[in-house]
Amino acid sequence: MRTKVAIVGAGPAGLMLSLLLRREGIDSVVLEARSRAYVEQRVRAGLLEQWARDLLIEIGAGERLQREGLVHDGIRLACDGRLHSIDFRQLVGRIVTIYDQKEVVKDLIALLLSRGGEILFEAAATALEGLDTATPVVHFHHGGEARSLACDFVAGCDGFHGISRPAIPDGVLTVYERGYPFGWLGILSESPPPSDELIYAFHERGFALFSMRSPTLSRLYLQCEPDEDLGRWPDQRVFDELEARLGGACPLARGPVLQKGVTPMRSVVVEPMQHGRLFLAGDSAHIQPPTGAKGMNLAFADVVYLSRALVAYERDGRTDGLEAYSRTCLDRVWKAQRFSWFMTQLLHRFPDETAFDRRRQRADIGYVAGSVAAATALAENYSGLPLA
């Protein structure tokens, strides 16, 4: 097989890249290790920044998004029984949209296939070869056979545990990593959310997040131990704890729990995000705490930059965009990491914190809630910085 761009991974990054390239007449093949059914049902959080929502609509993948996505004008901070509103629309003229990542993936797959794009499901990439040459090759298994895909460029969009990043030789990458001494215990509840906006709650017992999937489905999270035993958390205890951490700021409805799980938290950035003709995008290059809601948005930003660079190369023979890819992406990635860390340390309880730290956190929340300048900075970062 032969194509211009071999894309490893059919997540949001890989699918979006293939669509952006196809729009410009550049061929690509997407290789995905899992089945289509698995990929379309893989549970991930889904919050779209304003520009990412606009991009999906622009490329033709926004019909269901506009019909079913939940538009939010901002968020609310809960502290000491009070709700503080951060109005993005008023502060920076932007919104965010709740729309499950698996729904985004369904829409992108359907659109790509309808436009003649090529996705090979259950095609597990096994090796990347010739990354330092003009003709790299991706080896993979498909239909019980060993096959290969020759290409001009490889886009590694296969996540943190994929083969793309490990294909870069030892000593090339610098890995920046931070672990967190807590995780999130999350439930999906068949109950109306407590507010029409997301609530980020600060409490002596730990952080809580009150989100939603729809007007009748709530997605609720509690700060917990990273290795928390779910057996210790029957449904009633979960709701009791959520109610306690909401602090009486507003009523909390209860309902049947449909899902329950623990999400560990970490920050990872690798530099550079490229080697030879391999370009990393999305989770293969960076992981951030979910507090800042940046995962899918950063993945889209990476492939927008990469598609621009590949188009410039194909049309005009320019290499400046390809050479600057890592530097351009990392500028945005580190700003997103900074914001995710800011939100995480603002709202979570750390095991080694002191009474001083708790008072400082309250002062931080009061400052954000009471200062137009501080609230504007939060709104600007949360709703999405402009693309370079």
Coordinates of C-alpha atoms in Angstrom, one line a residue, residues 134-384:
A134 CA 11.9 10.3 2.6
T135 CA 9.9 7.0 2.4
P136 CA 8.9 5.8 5.9
V137 CA 6.9 2.6 6.2
V138 CA 4.3 1.5 8.7
H139 CA 4.1 -2.2 9.3
F140 CA 0.8 -3.6 10.6
H141 CA -1.4 -6.6 10.9
H142 CA -4.8 -6.7 9.3
G143 CA -7.2 -9.5 8.5
G144 CA -4.7 -12.0 9.9
E145 CA -1.9 -10.9 7.5
A146 CA 1.3 -8.8 7.9
R147 CA 1.1 -5.8 5.7
S148 CA 3.0 -2.5 5.1
L149 CA 2.0 1.0 4.2
A150 CA 4.6 3.2 2.5
C151 CA 4.2 6.9 2.8
D152 CA 5.8 10.3 2.8
F153 CA 4.9 11.2 6.4
V154 CA 3.6 9.4 9.5
A155 CA 1.2 11.1 12.0
G156 CA 1.4 9.3 15.4
C157 CA -2.1 9.8 16.8
D158 CA -2.3 6.5 18.7
G159 CA -2.4 7.8 22.2
F160 CA -0.1 7.5 25.2
H161 CA 0.2 3.7 24.9
G162 CA 0.6 3.5 21.1
I163 CA 3.8 2.6 19.2
S164 CA 4.5 6.0 17.7
R165 CA 6.3 7.7 20.6
P166 CA 8.4 4.6 21.5
A167 CA 9.5 4.4 17.8
I168 CA 11.6 7.6 18.4
P169 CA 15.2 6.5 19.3
D170 CA 16.4 6.8 22.9
G171 CA 17.9 10.1 23.8
V172 CA 15.9 12.1 21.3
L173 CA 12.9 12.9 23.5
T174 CA 12.8 14.7 26.8
V175 CA 9.8 13.6 28.9
Y176 CA 8.4 16.1 31.4
E177 CA 6.0 14.3 33.9
R178 CA 4.1 15.1 37.0
G179 CA 2.0 12.7 39.0
Y180 CA -0.9 13.7 41.3
P181 CA -1.7 12.2 44.7
F182 CA -5.3 11.8 43.9
G183 CA -7.8 10.6 41.2
W184 CA -11.4 11.3 40.3
L185 CA -14.2 8.9 41.2
G186 CA -16.8 9.5 38.5
I187 CA -20.4 8.3 38.1
L188 CA -23.0 8.7 35.3
S189 CA -26.3 9.2 37.0
E190 CA -29.8 9.1 35.5
S191 CA -30.7 12.4 37.2
P192 CA -30.9 16.1 36.2
P193 CA -27.7 18.1 36.8
P194 CA -27.8 20.5 39.7
S195 CA -27.1 23.5 37.5
D196 CA -27.3 24.6 33.9
E197 CA -23.5 25.2 34.0
L198 CA -20.6 23.0 35.2
I199 CA -19.9 23.4 38.9
Y200 CA -16.3 23.2 40.2
A201 CA -16.6 22.7 44.0
F202 CA -13.9 23.5 46.5
H203 CA -14.4 21.8 49.9
E204 CA -12.5 20.8 53.0
R205 CA -13.3 17.1 52.1
G206 CA -11.9 17.5 48.6
F207 CA -12.8 18.6 45.1
A208 CA -16.0 17.7 43.3
L209 CA -17.2 18.4 39.7
F210 CA -20.9 18.5 38.7
S211 CA -21.2 18.1 34.9
M212 CA -23.7 16.6 32.6
R213 CA -24.3 14.5 29.5
S214 CA -27.8 15.7 28.8
P215 CA -30.6 17.5 30.7
T216 CA -31.5 14.1 32.3
L217 CA -28.0 12.6 32.7
S218 CA -25.4 13.9 35.2
R219 CA -21.7 13.2 35.1
L220 CA -20.4 13.7 38.6
Y221 CA -16.9 13.4 40.1
L222 CA -15.3 13.3 43.5
Q223 CA -11.6 13.7 44.4
C224 CA -10.4 10.3 45.7
E225 CA -7.3 8.2 46.2
P226 CA -5.6 7.3 42.9
D227 CA -6.0 3.6 43.7
E228 CA -9.5 4.0 45.2
D229 CA -11.4 0.7 45.9
L230 CA -14.8 1.2 44.3
G231 CA -16.2 -1.4 46.7
R232 CA -16.0 1.2 49.4
W233 CA -18.3 3.5 47.5
P234 CA -21.8 2.3 47.2
D235 CA -24.2 4.6 45.4
Q236 CA -25.6 6.2 48.5
R237 CA -22.2 7.1 49.9
V238 CA -21.2 8.7 46.6
F239 CA -24.3 10.9 46.5
D240 CA -23.9 11.7 50.2
E241 CA -20.3 12.9 49.6
L242 CA -21.3 14.8 46.5
E243 CA -24.0 16.6 48.5
A244 CA -21.6 17.4 51.3
R245 CA -18.9 18.8 48.9
L246 CA -21.6 20.9 47.1
G247 CA -22.0 22.5 50.5
G248 CA -25.7 23.5 50.1
A249 CA -24.9 25.8 47.2
C250 CA -27.8 24.2 45.3
P251 CA -29.9 21.1 45.5
L252 CA -28.6 17.8 44.1
A253 CA -30.9 15.3 42.6
R254 CA -30.3 11.6 42.9
G255 CA -30.9 8.8 40.5
P256 CA -29.8 5.4 39.3
V257 CA -26.0 5.1 38.7
L258 CA -25.3 3.8 35.2
Q259 CA -21.5 3.9 35.3
K260 CA -18.8 4.2 38.0
G261 CA -15.0 4.3 37.7
V262 CA -11.8 6.0 38.9
T263 CA -9.7 8.3 36.7
P264 CA -6.0 8.7 37.7
M265 CA -4.5 12.2 37.1
R266 CA -1.1 13.1 35.6
S267 CA 0.7 15.6 33.4
V268 CA 3.1 14.5 30.6
V269 CA 4.7 16.5 27.8
V270 CA 7.3 15.1 25.4
E271 CA 9.7 17.3 23.5
P272 CA 10.1 17.5 20.6
M273 CA 6.9 16.3 19.1
Q274 CA 8.6 15.2 15.9
H275 CA 11.4 13.1 14.7
G276 CA 12.4 12.8 11.0
R277 CA 9.1 12.3 9.2
L278 CA 7.1 11.2 12.2
F279 CA 4.9 13.8 13.9
L280 CA 3.2 13.1 17.2
A281 CA -0.3 14.6 18.0
G282 CA -2.7 14.4 20.8
D283 CA -2.2 12.0 23.8
S284 CA 0.9 10.4 22.2
A285 CA 2.7 13.7 23.0
H286 CA 0.9 15.2 26.0
I287 CA -1.5 14.3 28.8
Q288 CA -3.0 16.8 31.1
P289 CA -5.3 16.7 34.1
P290 CA -9.0 16.8 33.2
T291 CA -9.6 19.8 35.4
G292 CA -8.8 22.2 32.5
A293 CA -10.8 20.2 29.9
K294 CA -8.0 20.5 27.3
G295 CA -7.5 16.9 26.0
M296 CA -9.5 16.8 22.8
N297 CA -9.0 20.5 22.1
L298 CA -5.2 20.2 22.2
A299 CA -5.4 17.1 19.9
F300 CA -7.4 19.1 17.3
A301 CA -5.0 22.1 17.6
D302 CA -2.0 19.8 16.9
V303 CA -3.5 18.4 13.7
V304 CA -4.6 21.8 12.5
Y305 CA -0.9 22.9 12.7
L306 CA 0.2 19.7 11.1
S307 CA -2.3 19.9 8.3
R308 CA -1.2 23.5 7.5
A309 CA 2.4 22.4 7.4
L310 CA 1.7 19.4 5.1
V311 CA -0.4 21.5 2.8
A312 CA 2.4 24.1 2.5
Y313 CA 4.9 21.3 1.7
E314 CA 2.7 19.6 -0.9
R315 CA 1.7 22.8 -2.7
D316 CA 4.8 25.0 -2.5
G317 CA 7.6 22.7 -1.3
R318 CA 7.9 24.7 1.9
T319 CA 9.4 23.0 4.9
D320 CA 9.3 25.8 7.5
G321 CA 5.9 24.7 8.9
L322 CA 7.1 21.1 9.3
E323 CA 10.3 22.2 10.9
A324 CA 8.4 24.5 13.3
Y325 CA 5.6 22.0 14.1
S326 CA 6.9 20.9 17.5
R327 CA 7.7 24.4 18.6
T328 CA 4.3 25.8 17.5
C329 CA 2.4 23.0 19.2
L330 CA 4.4 23.1 22.4
D331 CA 3.8 26.8 22.9
R332 CA 0.0 26.0 23.2
V333 CA 0.5 22.7 25.0
W334 CA 2.5 24.3 27.9
K335 CA -0.1 27.1 28.2
A336 CA -2.7 24.4 28.5
Q337 CA -0.6 22.5 31.1
R338 CA -0.2 25.8 33.1
F339 CA -4.0 26.3 33.1
S340 CA -4.8 22.7 33.9
W341 CA -2.3 22.9 36.9
F342 CA -3.9 26.3 38.0
M343 CA -7.4 24.8 38.1
T344 CA -6.1 21.6 39.8
Q345 CA -4.2 23.3 42.6
L346 CA -7.0 25.9 43.0
L347 CA -9.6 23.3 43.8
H348 CA -8.1 20.1 45.1
R349 CA -6.9 19.1 48.5
F350 CA -3.3 17.9 48.6
P351 CA -2.1 15.5 51.3
D352 CA 0.8 17.6 52.4
E353 CA -1.0 20.9 52.5
T354 CA -1.2 23.2 55.5
A355 CA -3.8 25.4 57.0
F356 CA -2.0 28.2 55.2
D357 CA -2.5 26.5 51.9
R358 CA -6.2 26.1 52.5
R359 CA -6.6 29.8 53.3
R360 CA -4.6 30.7 50.2
Q361 CA -6.9 28.6 48.0
R362 CA -10.0 30.4 49.4
A363 CA -8.3 33.7 48.7
D364 CA -7.6 32.6 45.1
I365 CA -11.2 31.5 44.6
G366 CA -12.4 34.8 46.1
Y367 CA -10.0 36.8 43.8
V368 CA -11.2 34.9 40.7
A369 CA -14.8 35.4 41.7
G370 CA -14.5 39.0 42.5
S371 CA -12.0 40.4 40.0
V372 CA -13.0 41.0 36.4
A373 CA -9.4 40.7 35.3
A374 CA -8.9 37.3 37.0
A375 CA -12.2 36.0 35.8
T376 CA -11.4 37.1 32.2
A377 CA -8.1 35.3 32.3
L378 CA -9.8 32.1 33.4
A379 CA -12.5 32.5 30.8
E380 CA -10.0 33.2 28.1
N381 CA -8.0 30.0 28.9
Y382 CA -11.0 27.7 29.5
S383 CA -12.9 28.7 26.4
G384 CA -9.8 28.3 24.2

